[in-house]
Amino acid sequence: SQTIHQWPATLVQPVGSPLSLECTVEGTSNPNLYWYRQAAGRGLQLLFYSVGIGQISSEVPQNLSASRPQDRQFILSSKKLLLSDSGFYLCAWSGLSEAFFGQGTRLTVV
Amino acid sequence: AQSVTQPDIHITVSEGASLELRCNYSYGATPYLFWYVQSPGQGLQLLLKYFSGDTLVQGIKGFEAEFKRSQSSFNLRKPSVHWSDAAEYFCAVVLSGNTPLVFGKGTRLSVIA
């Protein structure tokens, strides 16, 4: 069965520090992968999606970047975090039948 | 522009009452449609989905949704709400295999005794 792993679950980072959130998928090949951010009152904002290795589409210009070094690995990064980067980050993969979500990372930038 | 709209930010219902959460989409073609539920601090769980065929779809936890092409809507319903249904509900659409899954902004459901 398909599973998705996302870590860490919570993270507190100082302003200006780097960020790396990792997401891996099991049980499927060549999935579409997504990073979403959820802020209070703003729903799920699509940040990046990828249809294959090295193929990244950015939906929102911002302080973050994403990479897909392997078929089932999707990484969200930042070189220097801003206070506004705080939020709940969700990784997901999808075929047409549905999307599967990780448990999320609560990022607090202080 | 393509979009998904959930017009109700927050809904409060009494336990045992019926529920309808609204979702409208704006796409040139009929997309694939989904409803997800999110409990606080958790990921998202799929409630139901519509691809084609019968426009009334049944999901988990006693939920159902009806696709109405003429209204570009996919409203979620439950005949009798339980306190455990209190959560955030998201409508989502995808147009094709290589387009991203797009979510509405969510509706927060509160259930009172």
Short mmCIF file of C-alpha atoms in Angstrom, two decimals:
data_model
loop_
_atom_site.label_atom_id
_atom_site.label_comp_id
_atom_site.label_asym_id
_atom_site.label_seq_id
_atom_site.Cartn_x
_atom_site.Cartn_y
_atom_site.Cartn_z
CA SER A 1 0.00 0.00 0.00
CA GLN A 2 1.03 3.56 -0.53
CA THR A 3 2.47 5.50 2.37
CA ILE A 4 4.01 8.91 2.70
CA HIS A 5 6.53 9.94 5.30
CA GLN A 6 7.15 13.53 6.26
CA TRP A 7 9.54 14.80 8.92
CA PRO A 8 10.08 16.37 11.29
CA ALA A 9 6.63 16.77 12.86
CA THR A 10 7.54 20.02 14.59
CA LEU A 11 10.39 22.44 14.09
CA VAL A 12 11.40 25.70 15.72
CA GLN A 13 13.99 27.65 13.82
CA PRO A 14 15.49 31.15 14.24
CA VAL A 15 15.06 33.80 11.58
CA GLY A 16 17.83 33.57 9.01
CA SER A 17 18.52 29.89 9.54
CA PRO A 18 18.23 27.33 6.73
CA LEU A 19 15.40 24.84 6.33
CA SER A 20 15.12 21.35 4.95
CA LEU A 21 11.90 19.35 5.15
CA GLU A 22 11.88 15.92 3.62
CA CYS A 23 9.10 13.80 2.23
CA THR A 24 9.34 10.27 0.90
CA VAL A 25 6.72 8.06 -0.70
CA GLU A 26 6.44 4.29 -0.68
CA GLY A 27 4.32 1.92 -2.69
CA THR A 28 4.09 3.85 -5.93
CA SER A 29 6.31 4.99 -8.74
CA ASN A 30 6.49 8.28 -10.61
CA PRO A 31 3.96 10.02 -8.37
CA ASN A 32 2.99 13.65 -8.65
CA LEU A 33 4.38 15.27 -5.51
CA TYR A 34 3.25 18.44 -3.78
CA TRP A 35 4.21 20.82 -1.00
CA TYR A 36 1.41 22.82 0.56
CA ARG A 37 1.46 25.41 3.31
CA GLN A 38 -1.46 25.94 5.59
CA ALA A 39 -1.74 29.22 7.48
CA ALA A 40 -4.63 30.19 9.69
CA GLY A 41 -7.57 31.35 7.63
CA ARG A 42 -5.83 30.79 4.31
CA GLY A 43 -6.56 27.17 3.61
CA LEU A 44 -4.08 25.04 1.75
CA GLN A 45 -1.75 27.04 -0.44
CA LEU A 46 0.06 25.08 -3.13
CA LEU A 47 3.75 25.92 -3.01
CA PHE A 48 5.40 23.45 -5.38
CA TYR A 49 4.47 20.44 -7.41
CA SER A 50 6.52 17.96 -9.35
CA VAL A 51 5.55 15.49 -12.06
CA GLY A 52 8.99 13.85 -12.25
CA ILE A 53 12.60 13.87 -11.09
CA GLY A 54 14.09 17.32 -11.41
CA GLN A 55 10.78 18.81 -12.60
CA ILE A 56 9.52 21.45 -10.18
CA SER A 57 6.75 23.97 -10.72
CA SER A 58 6.46 26.87 -8.33
CA GLU A 59 3.04 28.28 -7.70
CA VAL A 60 3.94 31.13 -5.39
CA PRO A 61 7.12 33.25 -5.55
CA GLN A 62 8.66 33.22 -2.12
CA ASN A 63 11.59 32.44 0.09
CA LEU A 64 11.34 28.69 -0.43
CA SER A 65 12.56 26.19 -2.99
CA ALA A 66 11.89 22.53 -3.70
CA SER A 67 13.89 19.70 -5.18
CA ARG A 68 13.17 16.16 -6.29
CA PRO A 69 16.46 14.29 -6.34
CA GLN A 70 14.81 10.87 -6.54
CA ASP A 71 11.49 9.62 -7.88
CA ARG A 72 9.91 9.28 -4.46
CA GLN A 73 11.70 12.04 -2.55
CA PHE A 74 10.62 15.65 -2.36
CA ILE A 75 12.49 18.26 -0.35
CA LEU A 76 11.41 21.74 0.72
CA SER A 77 14.23 24.13 1.50
CA SER A 78 15.11 27.65 2.40
CA LYS A 79 18.48 29.33 2.69
CA LYS A 80 17.27 31.94 5.18
CA LEU A 81 13.97 31.62 6.99
CA LEU A 82 11.66 34.58 7.52
CA LEU A 83 9.09 35.00 10.26
CA SER A 84 6.41 34.77 7.58
CA ASP A 85 7.56 31.23 6.73
CA SER A 86 5.91 29.93 9.90
CA GLY A 87 3.04 27.58 9.21
CA PHE A 88 1.94 24.02 8.76
CA TYR A 89 3.58 22.32 5.79
CA LEU A 90 2.05 19.31 4.13
CA CYS A 91 3.60 16.99 1.61
CA ALA A 92 1.33 15.00 -0.67
CA TRP A 93 1.44 12.68 -3.60
CA SER A 94 -1.32 11.96 -6.08
CA GLY A 95 -2.45 9.87 -8.92
CA LEU A 96 -5.82 10.65 -10.43
CA SER A 97 -7.69 8.51 -7.95
CA GLU A 98 -6.81 10.59 -4.91
CA ALA A 99 -4.07 12.39 -3.05
CA PHE A 100 -2.30 11.05 0.03
CA PHE A 101 -0.95 13.39 2.65
CA GLY A 102 1.84 13.27 5.16
CA GLN A 103 1.12 14.17 8.75
CA GLY A 104 2.56 17.64 8.30
CA THR A 105 5.35 19.73 9.83
CA ARG A 106 4.55 22.57 12.17
CA LEU A 107 7.27 25.16 11.52
CA THR A 108 7.70 28.07 13.89
CA VAL A 109 10.23 30.71 12.97
CA VAL A 110 11.33 32.76 15.96
CA ALA B 1 -9.28 31.93 -13.79
CA GLN B 2 -9.53 28.39 -12.48
CA SER B 3 -10.55 28.29 -8.85
CA VAL B 4 -12.27 26.38 -6.09
CA THR B 5 -14.54 28.28 -3.74
CA GLN B 6 -15.83 27.27 -0.36
CA PRO B 7 -18.03 30.22 0.56
CA ASP B 8 -18.49 29.32 4.22
CA ILE B 9 -15.44 29.88 6.40
CA HIS B 10 -17.03 28.57 9.60
CA ILE B 11 -20.25 26.66 10.24
CA THR B 12 -21.74 25.65 13.58
CA VAL B 13 -24.37 22.95 13.79
CA SER B 14 -26.04 21.10 16.62
CA GLU B 15 -25.27 17.44 17.13
CA GLY B 16 -27.83 15.37 15.27
CA ALA B 17 -28.66 18.15 12.82
CA SER B 18 -28.07 17.86 9.10
CA LEU B 19 -25.07 19.42 7.41
CA GLU B 20 -24.29 20.82 3.98
CA LEU B 21 -20.91 22.29 3.07
CA ARG B 22 -20.72 24.14 -0.20
CA CYS B 23 -18.09 23.91 -2.91
CA ASN B 24 -18.06 25.59 -6.30
CA TYR B 25 -15.44 25.35 -8.99
CA SER B 26 -14.56 27.44 -11.98
CA TYR B 27 -12.94 25.35 -14.69
CA GLY B 28 -13.43 25.08 -18.42
CA ALA B 29 -14.05 21.35 -18.18
CA THR B 30 -15.42 19.14 -15.45
CA PRO B 31 -12.58 18.35 -13.09
CA TYR B 32 -12.15 15.44 -10.78
CA LEU B 33 -13.61 16.43 -7.41
CA PHE B 34 -12.69 15.52 -3.85
CA TRP B 35 -13.62 16.26 -0.26
CA TYR B 36 -11.04 15.94 2.48
CA VAL B 37 -11.27 16.30 6.24
CA GLN B 38 -8.54 17.52 8.55
CA SER B 39 -8.51 17.14 12.31
CA PRO B 40 -6.43 19.70 14.26
CA GLY B 41 -2.70 19.31 13.69
CA GLN B 42 -3.17 16.36 11.37
CA GLY B 43 -2.87 15.59 7.70
CA LEU B 44 -5.84 15.25 5.39
CA GLN B 45 -8.12 12.24 5.01
CA LEU B 46 -10.13 11.60 1.89
CA LEU B 47 -13.88 11.50 2.48
CA LEU B 48 -15.06 10.90 -1.07
CA LYS B 49 -14.35 11.62 -4.70
CA TYR B 50 -16.17 12.04 -8.00
CA PHE B 51 -14.77 11.17 -11.39
CA SER B 52 -17.79 10.34 -13.52
CA GLY B 53 -21.06 8.40 -13.46
CA ASP B 54 -23.57 8.66 -10.67
CA THR B 55 -23.58 12.25 -9.49
CA LEU B 56 -24.36 11.30 -5.89
CA VAL B 57 -21.31 9.74 -4.30
CA GLN B 58 -21.08 8.06 -0.94
CA GLY B 59 -18.05 8.44 1.27
CA ILE B 60 -16.74 7.39 4.62
CA LYS B 61 -18.16 8.42 7.98
CA GLY B 62 -21.68 8.75 6.57
CA PHE B 63 -20.86 11.63 4.22
CA GLU B 64 -22.15 12.05 0.70
CA ALA B 65 -21.71 14.66 -2.00
CA GLU B 66 -23.66 15.57 -5.09
CA PHE B 67 -22.09 16.81 -8.30
CA LYS B 68 -24.24 19.35 -10.15
CA ARG B 69 -22.74 20.26 -13.49
CA SER B 70 -25.21 23.08 -14.14
CA GLN B 71 -24.19 24.78 -10.91
CA SER B 72 -20.50 23.82 -11.00
CA SER B 73 -20.98 22.56 -7.47
CA PHE B 74 -19.97 19.58 -5.38
CA ASN B 75 -21.62 20.05 -2.00
CA LEU B 76 -20.91 17.76 0.92
CA ARG B 77 -23.78 16.52 3.08
CA LYS B 78 -24.42 14.47 6.15
CA PRO B 79 -27.93 13.77 7.49
CA SER B 80 -26.97 13.69 11.18
CA VAL B 81 -23.79 15.27 12.50
CA HIS B 82 -21.81 13.75 15.37
CA TRP B 83 -19.57 15.71 17.72
CA SER B 84 -16.57 13.86 16.26
CA ASP B 85 -17.26 15.48 12.87
CA ALA B 86 -15.90 18.80 14.14
CA ALA B 87 -12.92 19.47 11.87
CA GLU B 88 -11.80 21.43 8.83
CA TYR B 89 -13.24 20.33 5.50
CA PHE B 90 -11.59 20.97 2.15
CA CYS B 91 -12.94 20.66 -1.33
CA ALA B 92 -10.33 19.94 -3.99
CA VAL B 93 -10.19 19.54 -7.74
CA VAL B 94 -7.75 18.28 -10.32
CA LEU B 95 -8.19 18.75 -14.03
CA SER B 96 -5.87 16.09 -15.39
CA GLY B 97 -3.05 13.78 -14.45
CA ASN B 98 -0.28 16.35 -14.61
CA THR B 99 -2.05 19.37 -13.23
CA PRO B 100 -1.87 20.11 -9.53
CA LEU B 101 -4.53 19.31 -6.99
CA VAL B 102 -6.10 22.62 -6.02
CA PHE B 103 -7.91 23.16 -2.73
CA GLY B 104 -10.55 25.53 -1.54
CA LYS B 105 -9.79 27.56 1.57
CA GLY B 106 -11.69 25.19 3.78
CA THR B 107 -14.73 25.29 6.02
CA ARG B 108 -14.33 24.82 9.72
CA LEU B 109 -17.16 22.85 11.26
CA SER B 110 -18.05 23.22 14.92
CA VAL B 111 -20.56 20.89 16.55
CA ILE B 112 -22.48 21.94 19.64
CA ALA B 113 -24.55 19.85 22.01
#
